[in-house]
Coordinates of C-alpha atoms in Angstrom, one line a residue:
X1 CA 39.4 -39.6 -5.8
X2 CA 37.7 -38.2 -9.0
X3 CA 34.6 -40.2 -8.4
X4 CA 34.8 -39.1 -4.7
X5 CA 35.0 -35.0 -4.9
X6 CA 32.2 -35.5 -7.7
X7 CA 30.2 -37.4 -4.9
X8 CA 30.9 -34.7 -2.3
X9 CA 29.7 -32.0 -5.1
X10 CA 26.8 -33.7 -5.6
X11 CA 25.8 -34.0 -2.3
X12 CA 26.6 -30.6 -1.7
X13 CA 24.5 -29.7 -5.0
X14 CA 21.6 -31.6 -3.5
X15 CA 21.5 -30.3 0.2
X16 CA 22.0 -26.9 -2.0
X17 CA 18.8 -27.5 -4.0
X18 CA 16.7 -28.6 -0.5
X19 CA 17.7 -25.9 1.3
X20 CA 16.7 -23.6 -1.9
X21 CA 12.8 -25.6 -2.7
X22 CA 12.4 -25.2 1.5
X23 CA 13.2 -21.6 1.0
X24 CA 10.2 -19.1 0.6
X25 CA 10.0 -15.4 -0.2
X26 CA 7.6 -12.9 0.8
X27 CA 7.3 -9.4 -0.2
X28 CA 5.3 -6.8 1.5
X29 CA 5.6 -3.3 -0.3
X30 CA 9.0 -3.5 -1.3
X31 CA 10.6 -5.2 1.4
X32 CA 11.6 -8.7 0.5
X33 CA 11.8 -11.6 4.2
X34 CA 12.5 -15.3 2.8
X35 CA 11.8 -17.9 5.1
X36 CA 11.9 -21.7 5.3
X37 CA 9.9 -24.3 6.4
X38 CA 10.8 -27.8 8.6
X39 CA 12.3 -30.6 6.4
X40 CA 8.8 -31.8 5.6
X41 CA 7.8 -28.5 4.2
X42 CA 4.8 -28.0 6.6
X43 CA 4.3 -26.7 10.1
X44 CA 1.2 -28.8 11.7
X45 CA -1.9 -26.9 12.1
X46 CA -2.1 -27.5 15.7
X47 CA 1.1 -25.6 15.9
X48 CA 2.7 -28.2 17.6
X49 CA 6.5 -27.7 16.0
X50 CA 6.0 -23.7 15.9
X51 CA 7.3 -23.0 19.1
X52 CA 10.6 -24.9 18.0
X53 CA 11.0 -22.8 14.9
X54 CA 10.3 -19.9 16.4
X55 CA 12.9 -20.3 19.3
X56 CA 15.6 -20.8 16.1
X57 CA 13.9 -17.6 14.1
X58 CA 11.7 -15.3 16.6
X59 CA 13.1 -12.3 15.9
X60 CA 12.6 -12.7 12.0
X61 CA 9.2 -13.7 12.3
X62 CA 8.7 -10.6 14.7
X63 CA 10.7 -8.2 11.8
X64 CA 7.5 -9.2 9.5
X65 CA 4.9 -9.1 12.3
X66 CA 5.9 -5.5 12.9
X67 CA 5.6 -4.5 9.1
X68 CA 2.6 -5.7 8.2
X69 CA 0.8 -4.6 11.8
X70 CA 2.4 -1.6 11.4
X71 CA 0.5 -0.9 8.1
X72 CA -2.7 1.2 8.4
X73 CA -6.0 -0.5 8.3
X74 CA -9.2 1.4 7.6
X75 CA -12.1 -0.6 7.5
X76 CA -16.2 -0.3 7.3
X77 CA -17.4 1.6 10.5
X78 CA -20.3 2.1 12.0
X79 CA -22.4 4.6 14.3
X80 CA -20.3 8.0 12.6
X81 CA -21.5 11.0 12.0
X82 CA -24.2 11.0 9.2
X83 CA -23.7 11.7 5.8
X84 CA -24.1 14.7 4.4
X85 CA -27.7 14.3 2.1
X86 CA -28.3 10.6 3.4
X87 CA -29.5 8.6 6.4
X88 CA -26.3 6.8 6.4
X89 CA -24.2 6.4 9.4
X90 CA -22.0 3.7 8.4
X91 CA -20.5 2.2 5.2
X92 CA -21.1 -1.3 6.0
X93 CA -21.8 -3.2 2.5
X94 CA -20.7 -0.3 0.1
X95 CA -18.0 1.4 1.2
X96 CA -15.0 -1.2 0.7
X97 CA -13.2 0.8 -2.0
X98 CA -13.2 4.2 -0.7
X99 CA -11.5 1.9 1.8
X100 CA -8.7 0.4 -0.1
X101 CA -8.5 4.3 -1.5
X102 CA -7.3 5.8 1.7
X103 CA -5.1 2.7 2.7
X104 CA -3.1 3.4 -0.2
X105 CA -3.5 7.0 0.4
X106 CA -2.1 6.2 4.2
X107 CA 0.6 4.1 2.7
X108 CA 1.8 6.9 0.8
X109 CA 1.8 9.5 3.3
X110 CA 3.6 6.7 6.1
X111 CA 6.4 6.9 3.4
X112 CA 6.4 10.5 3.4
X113 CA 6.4 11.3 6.9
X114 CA 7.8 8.1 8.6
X115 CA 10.0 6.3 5.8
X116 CA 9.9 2.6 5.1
X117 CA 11.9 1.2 7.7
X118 CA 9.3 2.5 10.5
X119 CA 7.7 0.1 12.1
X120 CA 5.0 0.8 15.2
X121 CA 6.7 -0.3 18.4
X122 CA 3.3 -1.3 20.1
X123 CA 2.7 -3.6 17.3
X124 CA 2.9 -6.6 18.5
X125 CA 0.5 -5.7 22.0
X126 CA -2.1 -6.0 19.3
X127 CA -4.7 -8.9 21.1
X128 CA -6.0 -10.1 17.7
X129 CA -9.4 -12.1 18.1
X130 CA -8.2 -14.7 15.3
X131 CA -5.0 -15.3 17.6
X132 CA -4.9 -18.9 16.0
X133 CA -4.0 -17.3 12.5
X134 CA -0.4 -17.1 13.5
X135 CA 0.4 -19.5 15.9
X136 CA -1.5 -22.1 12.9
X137 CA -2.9 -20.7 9.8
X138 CA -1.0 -17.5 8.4
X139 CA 2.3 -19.2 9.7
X140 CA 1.9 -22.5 8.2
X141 CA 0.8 -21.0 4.9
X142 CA 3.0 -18.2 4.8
X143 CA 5.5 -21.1 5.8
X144 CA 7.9 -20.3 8.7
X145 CA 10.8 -18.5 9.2
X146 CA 11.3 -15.0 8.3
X147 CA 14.8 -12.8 8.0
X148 CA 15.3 -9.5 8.1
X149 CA 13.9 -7.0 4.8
X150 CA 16.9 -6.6 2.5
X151 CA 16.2 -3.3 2.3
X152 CA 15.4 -2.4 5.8
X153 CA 17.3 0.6 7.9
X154 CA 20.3 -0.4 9.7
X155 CA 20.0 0.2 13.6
X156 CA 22.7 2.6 14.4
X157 CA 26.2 1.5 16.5
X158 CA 25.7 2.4 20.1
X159 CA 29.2 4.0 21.1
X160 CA 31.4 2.7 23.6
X161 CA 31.2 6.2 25.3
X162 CA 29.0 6.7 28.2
X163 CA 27.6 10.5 27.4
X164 CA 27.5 9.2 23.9
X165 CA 24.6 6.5 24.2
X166 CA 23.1 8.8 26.9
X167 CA 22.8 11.3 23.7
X168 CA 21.9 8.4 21.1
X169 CA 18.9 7.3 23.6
X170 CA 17.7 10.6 24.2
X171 CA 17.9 11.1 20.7
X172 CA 16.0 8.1 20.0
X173 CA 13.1 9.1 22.2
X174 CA 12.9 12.4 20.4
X175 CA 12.8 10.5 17.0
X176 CA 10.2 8.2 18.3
X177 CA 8.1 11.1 20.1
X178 CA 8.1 12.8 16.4
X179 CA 7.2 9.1 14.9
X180 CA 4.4 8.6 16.8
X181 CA 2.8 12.1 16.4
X182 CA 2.9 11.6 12.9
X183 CA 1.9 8.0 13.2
X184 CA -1.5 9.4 15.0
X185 CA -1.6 12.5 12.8
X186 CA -1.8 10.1 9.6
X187 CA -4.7 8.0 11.0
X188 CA -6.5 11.1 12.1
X189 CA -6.9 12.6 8.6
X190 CA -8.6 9.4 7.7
X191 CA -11.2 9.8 10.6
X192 CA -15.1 9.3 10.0
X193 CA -15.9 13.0 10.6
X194 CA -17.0 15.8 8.1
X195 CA -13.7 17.8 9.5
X196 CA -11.1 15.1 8.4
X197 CA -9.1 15.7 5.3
X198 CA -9.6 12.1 3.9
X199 CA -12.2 11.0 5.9
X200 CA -15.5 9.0 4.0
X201 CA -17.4 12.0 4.8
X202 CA -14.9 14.2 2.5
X203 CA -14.2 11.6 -0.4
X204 CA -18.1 11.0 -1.0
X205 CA -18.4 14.6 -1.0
X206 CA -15.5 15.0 -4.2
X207 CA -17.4 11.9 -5.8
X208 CA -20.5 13.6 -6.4
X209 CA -18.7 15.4 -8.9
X210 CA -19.0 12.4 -10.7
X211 CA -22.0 11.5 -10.3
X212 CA -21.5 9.2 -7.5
X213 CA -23.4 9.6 -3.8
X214 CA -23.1 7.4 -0.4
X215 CA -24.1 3.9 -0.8
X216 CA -23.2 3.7 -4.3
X217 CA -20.6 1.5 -5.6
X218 CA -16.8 3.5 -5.9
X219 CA -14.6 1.4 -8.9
X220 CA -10.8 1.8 -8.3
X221 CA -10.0 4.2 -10.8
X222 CA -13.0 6.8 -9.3
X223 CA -11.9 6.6 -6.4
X224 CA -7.8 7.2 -7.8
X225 CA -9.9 10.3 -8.8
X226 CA -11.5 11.1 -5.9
X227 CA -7.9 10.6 -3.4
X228 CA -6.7 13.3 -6.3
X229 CA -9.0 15.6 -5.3
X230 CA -9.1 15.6 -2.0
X231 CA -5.3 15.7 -1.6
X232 CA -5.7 19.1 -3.7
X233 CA -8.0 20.3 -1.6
X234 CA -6.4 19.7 1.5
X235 CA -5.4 22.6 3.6
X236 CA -3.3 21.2 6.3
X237 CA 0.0 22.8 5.9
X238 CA 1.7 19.0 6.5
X239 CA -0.1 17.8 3.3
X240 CA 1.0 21.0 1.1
X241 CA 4.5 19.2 0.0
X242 CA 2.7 16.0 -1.2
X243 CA 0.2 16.2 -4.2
X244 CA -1.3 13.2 -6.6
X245 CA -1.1 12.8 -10.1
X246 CA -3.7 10.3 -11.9
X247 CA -2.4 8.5 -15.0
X248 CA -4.8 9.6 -18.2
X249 CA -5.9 6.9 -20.8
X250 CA -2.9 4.4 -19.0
X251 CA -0.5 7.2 -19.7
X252 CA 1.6 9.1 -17.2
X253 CA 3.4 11.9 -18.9
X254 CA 6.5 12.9 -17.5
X255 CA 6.4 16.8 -17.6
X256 CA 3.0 17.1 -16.1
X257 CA 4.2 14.9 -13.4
X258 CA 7.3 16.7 -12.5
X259 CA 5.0 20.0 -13.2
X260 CA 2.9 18.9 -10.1
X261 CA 6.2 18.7 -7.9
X262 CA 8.1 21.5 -8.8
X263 CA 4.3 24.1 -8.2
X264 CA 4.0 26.8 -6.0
X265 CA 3.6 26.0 -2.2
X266 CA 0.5 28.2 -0.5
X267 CA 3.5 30.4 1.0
X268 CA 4.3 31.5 -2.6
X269 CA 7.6 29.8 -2.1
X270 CA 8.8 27.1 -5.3
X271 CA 9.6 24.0 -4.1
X272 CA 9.6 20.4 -4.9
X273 CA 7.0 18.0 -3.8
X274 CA 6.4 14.6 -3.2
X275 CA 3.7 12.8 -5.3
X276 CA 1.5 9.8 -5.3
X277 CA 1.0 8.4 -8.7
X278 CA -2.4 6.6 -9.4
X279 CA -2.7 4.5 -12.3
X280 CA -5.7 3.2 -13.4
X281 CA -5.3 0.0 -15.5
X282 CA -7.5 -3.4 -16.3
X283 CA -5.2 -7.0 -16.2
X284 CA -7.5 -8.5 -18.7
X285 CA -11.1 -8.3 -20.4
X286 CA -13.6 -10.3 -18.1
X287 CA -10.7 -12.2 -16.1
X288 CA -7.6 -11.2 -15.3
X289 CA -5.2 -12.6 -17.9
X290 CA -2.8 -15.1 -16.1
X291 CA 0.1 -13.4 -17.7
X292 CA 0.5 -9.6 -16.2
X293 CA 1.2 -12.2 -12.7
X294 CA 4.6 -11.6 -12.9
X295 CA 4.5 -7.9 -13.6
X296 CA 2.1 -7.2 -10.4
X297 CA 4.5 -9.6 -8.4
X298 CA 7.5 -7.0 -9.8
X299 CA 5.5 -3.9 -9.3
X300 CA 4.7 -5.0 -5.5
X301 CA 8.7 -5.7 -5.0
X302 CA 9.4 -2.1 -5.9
X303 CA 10.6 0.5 -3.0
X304 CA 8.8 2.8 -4.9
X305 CA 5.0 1.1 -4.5
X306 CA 2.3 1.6 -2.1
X307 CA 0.2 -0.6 -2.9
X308 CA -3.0 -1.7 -5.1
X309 CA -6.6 -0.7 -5.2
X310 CA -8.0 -3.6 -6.1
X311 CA -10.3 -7.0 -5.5
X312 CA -12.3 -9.7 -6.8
X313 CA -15.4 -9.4 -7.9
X314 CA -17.8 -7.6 -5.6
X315 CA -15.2 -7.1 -3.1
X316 CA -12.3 -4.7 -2.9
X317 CA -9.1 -5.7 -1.3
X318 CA -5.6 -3.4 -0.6
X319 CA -2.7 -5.4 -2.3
X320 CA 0.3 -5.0 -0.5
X321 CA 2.4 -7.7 -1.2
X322 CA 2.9 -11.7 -2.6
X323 CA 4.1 -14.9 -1.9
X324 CA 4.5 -17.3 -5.1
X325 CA 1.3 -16.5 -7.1
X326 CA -1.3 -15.9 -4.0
X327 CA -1.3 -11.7 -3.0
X328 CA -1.3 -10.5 0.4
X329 CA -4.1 -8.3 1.2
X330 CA -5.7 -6.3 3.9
X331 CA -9.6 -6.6 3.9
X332 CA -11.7 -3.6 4.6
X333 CA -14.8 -5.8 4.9
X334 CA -15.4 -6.0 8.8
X335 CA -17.7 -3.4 10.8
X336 CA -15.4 -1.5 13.7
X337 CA -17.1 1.1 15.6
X338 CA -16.8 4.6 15.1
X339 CA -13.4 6.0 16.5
X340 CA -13.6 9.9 17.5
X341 CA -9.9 10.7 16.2
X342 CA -10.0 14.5 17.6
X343 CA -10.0 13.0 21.2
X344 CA -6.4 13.4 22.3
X345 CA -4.8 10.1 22.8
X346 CA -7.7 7.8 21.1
X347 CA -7.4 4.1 20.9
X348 CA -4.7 3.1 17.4
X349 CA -5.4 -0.9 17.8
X350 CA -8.9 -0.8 15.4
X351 CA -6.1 1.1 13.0
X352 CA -3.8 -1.9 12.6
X353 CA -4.6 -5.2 10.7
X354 CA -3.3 -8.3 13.4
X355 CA -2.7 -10.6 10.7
X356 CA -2.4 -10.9 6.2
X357 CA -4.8 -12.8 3.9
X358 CA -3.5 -14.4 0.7
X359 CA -5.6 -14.7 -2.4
X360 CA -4.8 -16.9 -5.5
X361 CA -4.0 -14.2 -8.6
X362 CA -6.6 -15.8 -11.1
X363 CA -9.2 -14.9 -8.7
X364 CA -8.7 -10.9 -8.3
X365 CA -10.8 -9.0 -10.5
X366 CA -9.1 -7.5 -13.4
X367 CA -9.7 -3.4 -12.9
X368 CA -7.4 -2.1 -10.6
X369 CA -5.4 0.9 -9.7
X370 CA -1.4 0.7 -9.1
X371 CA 0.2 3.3 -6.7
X372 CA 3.8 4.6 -6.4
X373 CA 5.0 7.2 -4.4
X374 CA 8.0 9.2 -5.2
X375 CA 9.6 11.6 -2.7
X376 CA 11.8 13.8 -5.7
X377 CA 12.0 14.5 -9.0
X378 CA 15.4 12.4 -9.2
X379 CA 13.1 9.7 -7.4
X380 CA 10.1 10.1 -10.1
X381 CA 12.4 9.7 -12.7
X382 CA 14.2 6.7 -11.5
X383 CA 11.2 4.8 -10.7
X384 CA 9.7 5.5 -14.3
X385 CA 13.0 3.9 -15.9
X386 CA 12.4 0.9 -13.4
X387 CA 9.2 0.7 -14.4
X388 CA 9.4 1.0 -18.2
X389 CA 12.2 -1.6 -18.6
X390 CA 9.8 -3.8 -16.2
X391 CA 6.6 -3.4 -18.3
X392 CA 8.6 -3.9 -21.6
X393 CA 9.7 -7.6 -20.1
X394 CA 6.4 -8.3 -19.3
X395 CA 4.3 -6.6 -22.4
X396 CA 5.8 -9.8 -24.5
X397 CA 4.5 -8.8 -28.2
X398 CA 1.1 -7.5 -26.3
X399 CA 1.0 -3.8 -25.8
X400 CA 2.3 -2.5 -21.9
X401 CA -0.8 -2.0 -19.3
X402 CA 0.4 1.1 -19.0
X403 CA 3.5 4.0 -20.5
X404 CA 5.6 6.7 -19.3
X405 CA 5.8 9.1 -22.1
X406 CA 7.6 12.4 -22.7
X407 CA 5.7 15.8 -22.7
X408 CA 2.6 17.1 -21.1
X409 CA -0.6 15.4 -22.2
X410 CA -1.6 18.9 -24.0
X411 CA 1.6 18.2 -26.6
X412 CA -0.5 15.0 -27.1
X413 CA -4.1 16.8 -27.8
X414 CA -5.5 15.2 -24.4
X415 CA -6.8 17.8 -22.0
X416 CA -5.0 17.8 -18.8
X417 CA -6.7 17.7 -15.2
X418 CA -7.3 21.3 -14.2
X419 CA -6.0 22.7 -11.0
X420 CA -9.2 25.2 -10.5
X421 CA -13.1 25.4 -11.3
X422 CA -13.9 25.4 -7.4
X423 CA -17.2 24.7 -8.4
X424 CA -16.6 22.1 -10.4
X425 CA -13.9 19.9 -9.7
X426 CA -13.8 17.5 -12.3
X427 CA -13.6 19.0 -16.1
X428 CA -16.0 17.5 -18.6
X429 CA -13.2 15.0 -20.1
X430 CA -12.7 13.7 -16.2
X431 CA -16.6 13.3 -16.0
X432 CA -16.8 11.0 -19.1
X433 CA -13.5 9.8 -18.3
X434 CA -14.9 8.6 -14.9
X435 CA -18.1 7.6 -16.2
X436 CA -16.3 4.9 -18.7
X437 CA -14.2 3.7 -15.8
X438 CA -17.3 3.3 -13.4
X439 CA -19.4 1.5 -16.4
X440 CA -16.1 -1.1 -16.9
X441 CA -15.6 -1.8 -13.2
X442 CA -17.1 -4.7 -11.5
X443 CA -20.2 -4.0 -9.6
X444 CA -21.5 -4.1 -5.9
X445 CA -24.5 -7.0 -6.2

């Protein structure tokens, strides 16, 4: 009998241990969906067992469809209004960064406005051109079956009652009218016009500050920078309760931070704001060192994270998520034509990447610039305690890539980033500051 329940637990152990190999995780901005694949470990390329897995798991695989469509793109354009002191009308070849910028930049302000748990409901109407990619490609190597995030938003009861779901639907349609204003309101500060509050047209502008004009080549930590600036400079009064603080020297200081959310509104009124925290950092010297893997993985699991500016040599890449040790990017690098986002009602699909691409670690450049987003102060200071303990387990006896520290930056004899000089917008510090950055950061050939 001994010799038979040690059988049974062995077997048990073993179908245990398959189950757990054929099980993969994914995480896209904080949201964790495991999946497995067939018994072999492998969906065919020709997709010939898909549709059986699918039938067993649709609605999972829809869940992460949803979130990552949902996502905004912005890519190169084309055929836009020209920019100020150039011949350009497109960014094709040099503008990838910038890109990456206001993707994180969108990210942040999706969490703002729409929370984490929105997803776009017309998301999966998207007719992507590379249809094969998920039917083939991005499902076989993402491998198959998805569940639902472990930290999504539960969908609320519907009650029994008859006037009670009439008031729960038309509540619903209120809730997604509001979502989907915002959802257009978001993309429409990132337009290719002169007017737009984050548009290309506006970010080059801030960048000539430092030294920087259209065609040139934007590093990740300019353009943290630049995405600073023009938050600041925004006068939209939806943007006034969300500001951007960029980590100095791969230091944030506390006080300064919680000093940005707690200023003055244009009303006059005190209260607290939301902020986007840019840190500048570099994962190794000419490579990226093969150890800060498990911190970036750690960093992209965190609710608090909107992604990474980032790359590999000569081209830059949004980070917003992993699987094993390949990250899941979105790629600014395809010409769309020029959308005219004041037109009511204007086309979202160009907006909304169809499908992910994954990227082996060792091969993304090692400058780069992290991005959280915290809506409170209680929030901020949470996600700096996460943070801390995670960089301490993943500093080893090196030094952390980067450190919360008490204090303003003045206590520590470091100028801090003034909020005035409207004719200058970045102090002298910032300049040289910007200058070192744009000297380390690998370069457009």
């Amino acid at each position: 009998m001994e010799a038979t329940g040690t059988d049974e637990v062995e077997k048990i152990k073993s179908k245990f241990m398959s189950a757990w190999h054929n099980m993969k995780y994914i995480f896209l901005l904080g949201k964790c969906y495991h999946f497995k694949t067939d018994e072999s470990g492998e969906l065919s390329t020709d997709g010939s067992n898909f549709d059986k897995i699918n039938t067993e798991i649709s609605g999972n695989v829809e869940e992460f469809r949803k979130d990552f469509i949902s996502r905004i793109w912005l890519t190169y354009r084309e055929e836009f209004p020209q920019i100020k002191g150039s011949a350009l009308t497109t960014d094709c070849g040099w503008g990838c960064t910038l890109r990456t910028g206001q993707m994180l930049l969108a990210q942040g302000l999706m969490l703002h406005f729409l929370g984490r748990g929105w997803v776009w409901p017309d998301a999966l109407d998207i007719d992507s051109s590379d249809s094969e990619s998920w039917t083939a490609h991005t499902v076989r190597k993402l491998t198959a079956s998805f569940e639902a995030s472990l930290t999504a938003e539960r969908e609320p009861r519907i009650l029994s009652n008859h006037h009670h779901r009439g008031t729960l639907k038309r509540n619903c349609d209120d809730n997604e009218m509001r979502n989907e204003i915002y959802h257009r309101k978001i993309i429409s500060w990132f337009g290719d016009s002169p007017l737009t509050a984050f548009g290309l047209h506006q970010l080059i502008e801030y960048g000539k500050k430092s030294g920087k004009i259209a065609g040139d080549w934007y590093g990740p930590a300019v353009v943290a920078h630049i995405l600073r600036k023009a938050v600041e400079e925004a006068r939209d009064p939806e943007l006034q309760g969300v500001t951007v603080y960029v980590a100095q020297d791969c230091t944030v200081y506390s006080s300064d931070v919680i000093d940005r959310q707690c200023s003055f509104m244009d009303s006059g009124k005190a209260d607290t704001k939301a902020v986007i925290i840019l840190v500048p950092v570099r994962l190794g010297g000419e490579r990226t060192n093969m150890d800060y893997l498990e911190f970036v993985k750690g960093i992209l699991s965190l609710e608090y994270c909107v992604g990474i500016i980032g790359g590999k040599p000569k081209q830059s890449y949004y980070f917003a998520g992993f699987q094993d040790d390949s990250l899941i990017y979105m790629d600014p690098h395809y010409c769309q034509s020029f959308v005219d986002v004041s037109i009511k009602d204007f086309p979202l699909e160009s907006f909304h990447c169809p499908s992910p691409k994954k990227m082996s670690f060792k091969k993304m450049d090692p400058s780069c610039t992290i991005g959280f987003y915290c809506r409170t102060v209680q929030d901020f200071e949470k996600a700096s305690e996460e943070i801390t303990k995670m960089l301490k387990s993943s500093s080893k006896e090196k030094y952390p890539l980067f450190t919360f520290v008490e204090g303003h930056s003045k206590d520590y004899d470091f100028a801090s980033s003034p909020l005035h000089e409207e004719n200058d917008l970045f102090s002298e510090d910032e300049k040289k500051r910007l200058k070192r950055f744009s000297t380390e950061e690998f370069v457009l050939l």
